[in-house]
Coordinates of C-alpha atoms in Angstrom, one line a residue:
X1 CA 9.8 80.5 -0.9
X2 CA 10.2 82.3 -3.9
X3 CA 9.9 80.9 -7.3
X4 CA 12.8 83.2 -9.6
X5 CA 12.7 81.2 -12.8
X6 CA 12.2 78.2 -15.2
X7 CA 13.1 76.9 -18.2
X8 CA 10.3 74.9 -19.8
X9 CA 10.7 72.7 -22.9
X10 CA 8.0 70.8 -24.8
X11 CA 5.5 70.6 -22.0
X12 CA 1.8 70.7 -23.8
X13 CA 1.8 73.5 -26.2
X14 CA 5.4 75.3 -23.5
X15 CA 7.6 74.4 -26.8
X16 CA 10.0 76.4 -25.3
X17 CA 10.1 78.8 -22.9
X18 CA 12.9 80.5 -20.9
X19 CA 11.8 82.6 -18.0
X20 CA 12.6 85.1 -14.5
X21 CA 10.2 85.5 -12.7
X22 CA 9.5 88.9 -10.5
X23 CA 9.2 88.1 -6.5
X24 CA 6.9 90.2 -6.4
X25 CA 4.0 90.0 -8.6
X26 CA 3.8 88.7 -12.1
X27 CA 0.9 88.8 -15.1
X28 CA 0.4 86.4 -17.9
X29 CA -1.3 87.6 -20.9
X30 CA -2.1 86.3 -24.5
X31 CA -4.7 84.5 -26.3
X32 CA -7.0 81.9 -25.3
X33 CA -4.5 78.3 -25.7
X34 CA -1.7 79.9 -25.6
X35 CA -0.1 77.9 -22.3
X36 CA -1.0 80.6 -19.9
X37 CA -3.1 78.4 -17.2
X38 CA -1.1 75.3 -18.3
X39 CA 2.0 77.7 -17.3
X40 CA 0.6 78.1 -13.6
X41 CA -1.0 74.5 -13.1
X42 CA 2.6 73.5 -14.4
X43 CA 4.4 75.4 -11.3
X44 CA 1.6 74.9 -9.1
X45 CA 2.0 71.0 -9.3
X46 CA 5.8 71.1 -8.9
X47 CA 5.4 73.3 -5.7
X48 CA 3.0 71.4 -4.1
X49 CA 4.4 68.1 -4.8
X50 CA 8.2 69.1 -2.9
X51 CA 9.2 66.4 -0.5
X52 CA 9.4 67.1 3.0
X53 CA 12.4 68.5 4.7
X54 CA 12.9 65.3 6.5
X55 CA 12.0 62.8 3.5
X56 CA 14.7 60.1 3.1
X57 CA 14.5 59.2 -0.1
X58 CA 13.6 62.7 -2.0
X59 CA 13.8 61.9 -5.8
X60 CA 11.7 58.8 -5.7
X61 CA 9.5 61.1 -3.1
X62 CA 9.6 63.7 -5.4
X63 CA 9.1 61.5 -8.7
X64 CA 5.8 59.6 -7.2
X65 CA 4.2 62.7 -6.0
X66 CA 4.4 65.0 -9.2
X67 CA 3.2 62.2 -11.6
X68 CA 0.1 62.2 -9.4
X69 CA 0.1 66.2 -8.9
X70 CA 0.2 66.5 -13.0
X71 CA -2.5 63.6 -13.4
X72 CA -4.6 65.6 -11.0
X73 CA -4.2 69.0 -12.3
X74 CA -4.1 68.3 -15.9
X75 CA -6.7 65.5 -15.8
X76 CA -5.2 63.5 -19.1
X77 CA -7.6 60.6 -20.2
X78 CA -6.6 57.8 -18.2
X79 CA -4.3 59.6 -15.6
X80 CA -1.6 59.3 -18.6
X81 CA 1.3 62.0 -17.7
X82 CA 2.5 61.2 -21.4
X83 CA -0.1 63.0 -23.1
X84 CA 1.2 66.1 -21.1
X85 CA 4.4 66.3 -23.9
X86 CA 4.0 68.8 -26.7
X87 CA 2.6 66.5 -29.5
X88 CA 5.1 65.4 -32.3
X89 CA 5.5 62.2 -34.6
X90 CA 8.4 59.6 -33.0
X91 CA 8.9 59.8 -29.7
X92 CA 10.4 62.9 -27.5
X93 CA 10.6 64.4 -24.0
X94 CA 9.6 67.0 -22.2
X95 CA 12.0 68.7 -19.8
X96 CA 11.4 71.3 -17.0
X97 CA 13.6 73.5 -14.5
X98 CA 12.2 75.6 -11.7
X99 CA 15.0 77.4 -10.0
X100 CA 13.6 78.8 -6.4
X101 CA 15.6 80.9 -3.8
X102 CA 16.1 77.8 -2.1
X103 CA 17.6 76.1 -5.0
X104 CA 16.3 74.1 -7.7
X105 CA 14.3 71.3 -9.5
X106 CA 14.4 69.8 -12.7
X107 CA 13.2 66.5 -14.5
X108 CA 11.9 64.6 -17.4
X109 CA 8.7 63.4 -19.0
X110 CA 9.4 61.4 -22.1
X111 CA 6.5 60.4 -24.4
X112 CA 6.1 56.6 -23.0
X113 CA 5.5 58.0 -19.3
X114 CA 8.9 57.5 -17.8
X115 CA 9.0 60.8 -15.4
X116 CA 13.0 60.9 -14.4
X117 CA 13.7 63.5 -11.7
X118 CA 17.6 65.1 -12.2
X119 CA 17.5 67.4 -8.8
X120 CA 15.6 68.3 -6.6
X121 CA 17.1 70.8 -4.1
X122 CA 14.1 72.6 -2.4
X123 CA 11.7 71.0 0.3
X124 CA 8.4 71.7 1.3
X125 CA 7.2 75.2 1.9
X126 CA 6.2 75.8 4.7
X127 CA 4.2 78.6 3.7
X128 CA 0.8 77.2 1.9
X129 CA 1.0 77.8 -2.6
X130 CA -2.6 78.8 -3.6
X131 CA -4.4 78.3 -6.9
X132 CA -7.1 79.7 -7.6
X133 CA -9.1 78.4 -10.9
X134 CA -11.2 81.1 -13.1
X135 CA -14.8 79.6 -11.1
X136 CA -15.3 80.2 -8.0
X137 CA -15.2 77.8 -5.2
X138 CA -17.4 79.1 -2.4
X139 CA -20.9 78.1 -3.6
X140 CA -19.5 74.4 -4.4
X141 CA -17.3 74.0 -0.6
X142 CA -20.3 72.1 1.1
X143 CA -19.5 68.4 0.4
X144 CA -17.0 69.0 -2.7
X145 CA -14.2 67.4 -1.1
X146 CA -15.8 64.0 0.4
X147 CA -17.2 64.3 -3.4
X148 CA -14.2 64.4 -5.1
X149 CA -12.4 62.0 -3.2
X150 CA -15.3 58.9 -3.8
X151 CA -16.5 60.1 -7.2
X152 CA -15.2 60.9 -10.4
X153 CA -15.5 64.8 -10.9
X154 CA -14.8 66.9 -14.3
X155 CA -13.0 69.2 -12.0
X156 CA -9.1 69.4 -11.5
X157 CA -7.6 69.1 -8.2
X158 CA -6.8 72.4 -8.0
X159 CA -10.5 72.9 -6.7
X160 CA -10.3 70.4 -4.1
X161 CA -7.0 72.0 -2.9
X162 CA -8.4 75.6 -2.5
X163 CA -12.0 73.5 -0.9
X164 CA -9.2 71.9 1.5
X165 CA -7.7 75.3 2.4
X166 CA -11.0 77.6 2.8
X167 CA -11.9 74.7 5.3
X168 CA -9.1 76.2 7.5
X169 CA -10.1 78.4 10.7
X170 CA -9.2 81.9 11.3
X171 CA -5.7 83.1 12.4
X172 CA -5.1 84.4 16.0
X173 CA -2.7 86.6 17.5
X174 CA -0.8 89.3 15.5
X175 CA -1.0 87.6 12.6
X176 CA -4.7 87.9 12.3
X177 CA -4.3 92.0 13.3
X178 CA -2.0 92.2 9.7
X179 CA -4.5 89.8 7.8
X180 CA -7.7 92.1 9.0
X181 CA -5.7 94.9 7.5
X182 CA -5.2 93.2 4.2
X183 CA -9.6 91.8 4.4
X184 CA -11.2 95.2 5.3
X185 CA -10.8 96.3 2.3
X186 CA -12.4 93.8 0.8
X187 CA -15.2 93.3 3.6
X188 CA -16.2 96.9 2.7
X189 CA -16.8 96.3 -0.9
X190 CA -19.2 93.2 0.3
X191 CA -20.4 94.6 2.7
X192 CA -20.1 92.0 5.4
X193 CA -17.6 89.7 6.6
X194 CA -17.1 85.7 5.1
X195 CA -18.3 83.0 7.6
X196 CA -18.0 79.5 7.6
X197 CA -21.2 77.8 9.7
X198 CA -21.1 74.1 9.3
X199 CA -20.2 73.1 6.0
X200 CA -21.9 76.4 4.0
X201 CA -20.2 79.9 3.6
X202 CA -22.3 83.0 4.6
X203 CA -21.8 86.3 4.1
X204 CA -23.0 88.2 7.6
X205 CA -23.8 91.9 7.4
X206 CA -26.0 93.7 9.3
X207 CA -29.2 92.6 7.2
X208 CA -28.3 89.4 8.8
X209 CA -26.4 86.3 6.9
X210 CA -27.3 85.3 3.3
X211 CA -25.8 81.9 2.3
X212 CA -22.9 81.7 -0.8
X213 CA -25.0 80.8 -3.2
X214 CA -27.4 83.5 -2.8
X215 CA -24.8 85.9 -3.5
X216 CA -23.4 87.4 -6.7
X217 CA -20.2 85.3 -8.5
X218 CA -18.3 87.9 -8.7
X219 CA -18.6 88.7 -5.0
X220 CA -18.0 85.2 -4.0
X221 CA -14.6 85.5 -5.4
X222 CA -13.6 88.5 -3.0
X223 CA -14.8 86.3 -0.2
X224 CA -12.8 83.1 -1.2
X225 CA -9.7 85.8 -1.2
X226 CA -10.6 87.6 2.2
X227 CA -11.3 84.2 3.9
X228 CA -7.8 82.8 2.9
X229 CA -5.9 85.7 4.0
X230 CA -8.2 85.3 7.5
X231 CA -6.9 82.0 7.5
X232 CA -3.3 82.2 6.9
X233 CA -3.2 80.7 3.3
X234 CA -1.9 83.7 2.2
X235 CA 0.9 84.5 4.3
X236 CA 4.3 86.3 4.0
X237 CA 6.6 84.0 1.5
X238 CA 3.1 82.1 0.5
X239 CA 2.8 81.7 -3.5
X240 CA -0.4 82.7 -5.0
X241 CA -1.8 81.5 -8.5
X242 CA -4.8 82.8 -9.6
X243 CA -6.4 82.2 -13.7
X244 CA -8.4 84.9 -14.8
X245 CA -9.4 86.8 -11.6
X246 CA -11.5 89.5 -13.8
X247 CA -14.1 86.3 -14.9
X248 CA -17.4 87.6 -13.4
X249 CA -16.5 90.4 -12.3
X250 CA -18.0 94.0 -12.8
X251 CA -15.4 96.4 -13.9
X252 CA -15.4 98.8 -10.7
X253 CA -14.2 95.4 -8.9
X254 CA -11.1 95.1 -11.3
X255 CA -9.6 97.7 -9.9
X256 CA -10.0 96.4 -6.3
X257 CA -8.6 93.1 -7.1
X258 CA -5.5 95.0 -8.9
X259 CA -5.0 96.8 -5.5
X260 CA -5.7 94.2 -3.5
X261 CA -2.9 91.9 -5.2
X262 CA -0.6 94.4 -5.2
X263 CA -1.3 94.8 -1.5
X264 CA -0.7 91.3 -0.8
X265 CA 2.7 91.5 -3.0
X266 CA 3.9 94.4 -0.6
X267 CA 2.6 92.2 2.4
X268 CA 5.4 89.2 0.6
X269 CA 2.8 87.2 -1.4
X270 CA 4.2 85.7 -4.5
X271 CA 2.0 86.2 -7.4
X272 CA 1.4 84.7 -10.2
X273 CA -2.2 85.6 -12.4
X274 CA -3.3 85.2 -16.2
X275 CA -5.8 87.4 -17.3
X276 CA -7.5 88.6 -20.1
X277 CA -9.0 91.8 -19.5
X278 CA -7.3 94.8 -20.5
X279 CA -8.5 97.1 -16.8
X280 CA -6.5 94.7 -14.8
X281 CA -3.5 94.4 -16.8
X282 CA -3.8 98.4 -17.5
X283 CA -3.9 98.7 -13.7
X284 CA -0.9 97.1 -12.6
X285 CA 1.2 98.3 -15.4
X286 CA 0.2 102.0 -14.3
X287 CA 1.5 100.9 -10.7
X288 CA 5.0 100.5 -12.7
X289 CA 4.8 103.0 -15.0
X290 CA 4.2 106.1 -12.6
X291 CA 6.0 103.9 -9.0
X292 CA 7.5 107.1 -8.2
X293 CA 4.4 108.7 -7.7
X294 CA 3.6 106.0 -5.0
X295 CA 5.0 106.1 -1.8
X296 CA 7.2 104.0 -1.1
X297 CA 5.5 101.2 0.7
X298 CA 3.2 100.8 -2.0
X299 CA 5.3 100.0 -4.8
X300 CA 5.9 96.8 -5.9
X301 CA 7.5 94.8 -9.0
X302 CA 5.2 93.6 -11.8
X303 CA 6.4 92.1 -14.7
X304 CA 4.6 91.0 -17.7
X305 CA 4.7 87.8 -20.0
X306 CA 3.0 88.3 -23.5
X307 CA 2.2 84.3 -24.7
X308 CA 1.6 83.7 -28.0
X309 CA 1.5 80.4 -30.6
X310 CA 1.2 81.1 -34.1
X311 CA 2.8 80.7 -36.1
X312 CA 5.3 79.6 -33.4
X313 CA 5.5 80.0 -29.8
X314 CA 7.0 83.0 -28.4
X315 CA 7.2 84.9 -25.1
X316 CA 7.6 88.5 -24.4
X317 CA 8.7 90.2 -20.6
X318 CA 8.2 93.7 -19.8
X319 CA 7.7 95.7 -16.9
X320 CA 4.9 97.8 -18.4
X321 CA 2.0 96.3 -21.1
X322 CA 3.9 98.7 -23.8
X323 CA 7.1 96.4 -23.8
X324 CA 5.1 93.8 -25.3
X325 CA 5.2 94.1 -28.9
X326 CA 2.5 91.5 -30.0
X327 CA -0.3 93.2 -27.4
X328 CA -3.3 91.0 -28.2
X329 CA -5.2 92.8 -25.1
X330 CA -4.4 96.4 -26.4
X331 CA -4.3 95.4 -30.5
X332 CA -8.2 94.3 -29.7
X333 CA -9.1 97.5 -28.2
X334 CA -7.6 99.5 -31.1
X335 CA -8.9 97.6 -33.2
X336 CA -12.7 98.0 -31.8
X337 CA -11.8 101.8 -31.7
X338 CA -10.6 101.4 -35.7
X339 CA -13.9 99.9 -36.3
X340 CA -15.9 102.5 -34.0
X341 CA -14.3 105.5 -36.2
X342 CA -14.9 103.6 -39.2
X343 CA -18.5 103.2 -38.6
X344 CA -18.9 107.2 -37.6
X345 CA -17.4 108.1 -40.9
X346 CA -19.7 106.1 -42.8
X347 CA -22.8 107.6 -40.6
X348 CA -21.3 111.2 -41.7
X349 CA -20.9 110.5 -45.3
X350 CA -24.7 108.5 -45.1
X351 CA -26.0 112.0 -43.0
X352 CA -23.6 114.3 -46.0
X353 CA -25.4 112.1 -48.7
X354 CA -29.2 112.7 -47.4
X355 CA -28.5 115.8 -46.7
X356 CA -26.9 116.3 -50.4
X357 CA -30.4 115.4 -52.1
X358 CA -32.6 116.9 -49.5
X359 CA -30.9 120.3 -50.7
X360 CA -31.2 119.2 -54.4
X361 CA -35.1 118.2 -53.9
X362 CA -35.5 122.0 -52.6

């Protein structure tokens, strides 16, 4: 399945938004609260909550399962779905279309909780959809699921769905030869391969195998991505959200992750990532800008969405970074360069000035 568009109105602070949406790969950017993870968690629930092929009743199917998905993923006080429309006085509606290449989805959340479902053309995937939050997941896998489902947990249920999948066991046949191909990569960087020994991830490398939690954040990331491809959640038409991949990560990793996701684009992955770190958007606008200098296999479409809130809410597409005219990742760094040539002409006029009287003293 590929997800080509939506057209989002008053959902949380989505006032409105129109969008198309690349099949490849595409990159959220913009200031912290400006709808970018709410964007993803927004499609990620609608995704998930399609009703089987073979459902009998598919709206009501449909309807019951997304007020739970949102309740889960947005975790309102109470479980109430109402609080999830864009604040006003009086009472309004939020409405939402998803248009896939298998046909669309659209429906209703008005301020009192009534969620009406319009259509719903698309069924279950049955590739798997993938979100990955901004913390990691591997250190917390050993009893996280039995935990969320008999306590009450802070966490969203996007981290019990990525638990639930990293709990599945390695492909076989030629699909694991492709998958190895996509992971080496990866393994390399670690330096080891992922394992999954009881209910505790290990990374095994020839020093022998060192539990999750004893390894760097940052790493465990790269294995929560390399054990999902082993497994088949990322698989050719599979959807792929991830929130702010760069969070932990040293910089020389940022440009494996923008490789690696480009990699799994070409391999048929759709993805979908919000970031705020100006290597990894820089990276994969540099794969568009200079594509003909890639061979052909390794080009693949990115585009850009520039989110922004004040003083009203806008969005911006582009192919490259430099189609986005309000650029709050590249307006920061020119501004800390503005500020870093300001401070060296003050240190030249302080050095001119001592250097002034020391002549004047002579």
């Amino acid at each position: 399945m590929k997800i080509q568009g939506a057209d989002i109105n008053r959902f949380t602070v989505l006032k409105q938004a129109t969008m198309e949406f690349s099949p490849a790969m595409n990159v959220f950017i913009g200031r912290n609260g400006t709808g970018k993870s709410h964007l993803m968690k927004l499609l990620y629930a609608i995704i998930k909550s399609l009703p089987p092929e073979e459902s009998h009743d598919r709206e009501r199917t449909f309807q019951r399962d997304l007020a739970k998905k949102l309740a889960g993923v947005f975790k309102p006080d109470d479980q109430a779905i109402n609080r999830l429309v864009t604040r006003t006085t009086g009472r309004s509606k939020a409405t939402v279309s998803v248009t896939t290449d298998c046909g669309q989805v659209a429906w209703r959340l008005t301020t009192l909780g009534n969620l009406h479902v319009d259509a719903v053309e698309v069924s279950m995937s049955s590739s798997p959809t993938v979100f990955l939050p901004s913390r990691e997941t591997l250190a917390m896998y050993e009893g996280f699921i039995q935990a969320y489902e008999n306590r009450e947990l802070s966490f969203d249920e996007t981290y019990k769905d990525v638990c639930t999948l990293l709990s599945g066991s390695p492909l076989l046949g030629p699909r694991l030869a492709h998958a190895r191909a996509l992971a080496e990569p990866l393994e390399k960087i670690l330096g080891g391969s992922v394992r999954l020994a009881g209910n505790r991830f290990y990374l095994a490398s020839a020093e022998g195998n060192l539990e999750a939690h004893l390894v760097a954040e940052g790493h465990r990331k790269i294995a929560s991505l390399i054990h999902l491809v082993l497994n088949g959640s990322l698989l050719r038409n599979s959807v792929l959200f991830w929130d702010e991949p760069e969070a932990n990560l040293n910089p020389r990793l940022i440009t494996v992750v923008a490789t690696t996701l480009r990699k799994l684009a070409e391999f048929g992955v759709q993805i979908f990532v919000s970031t705020h770190d100006y290597l990894l958007a820089s990276e994969l606008s540099l794969a568009m800008e200079f594509s003909p200098l890639l061979k052909a296999e390794d080009r693949v479409d990115i585009r850009f969405f520039g989110l922004s809130v004040s003083p009203a809410f806008t969005m911006q597409t582009g192919s490259v970074l430099a189609d986005l005219a309000n650029n709050d990742l590249v307006a920061e760094y020119a501004e800390h360069f503005d500020r870093q040539a300001e401070f060296m002409r003050k240190l030249l006029r302080m050095e001119a000035s001592v250097s002034s009287r020391t002549r004047g003293q002579q």
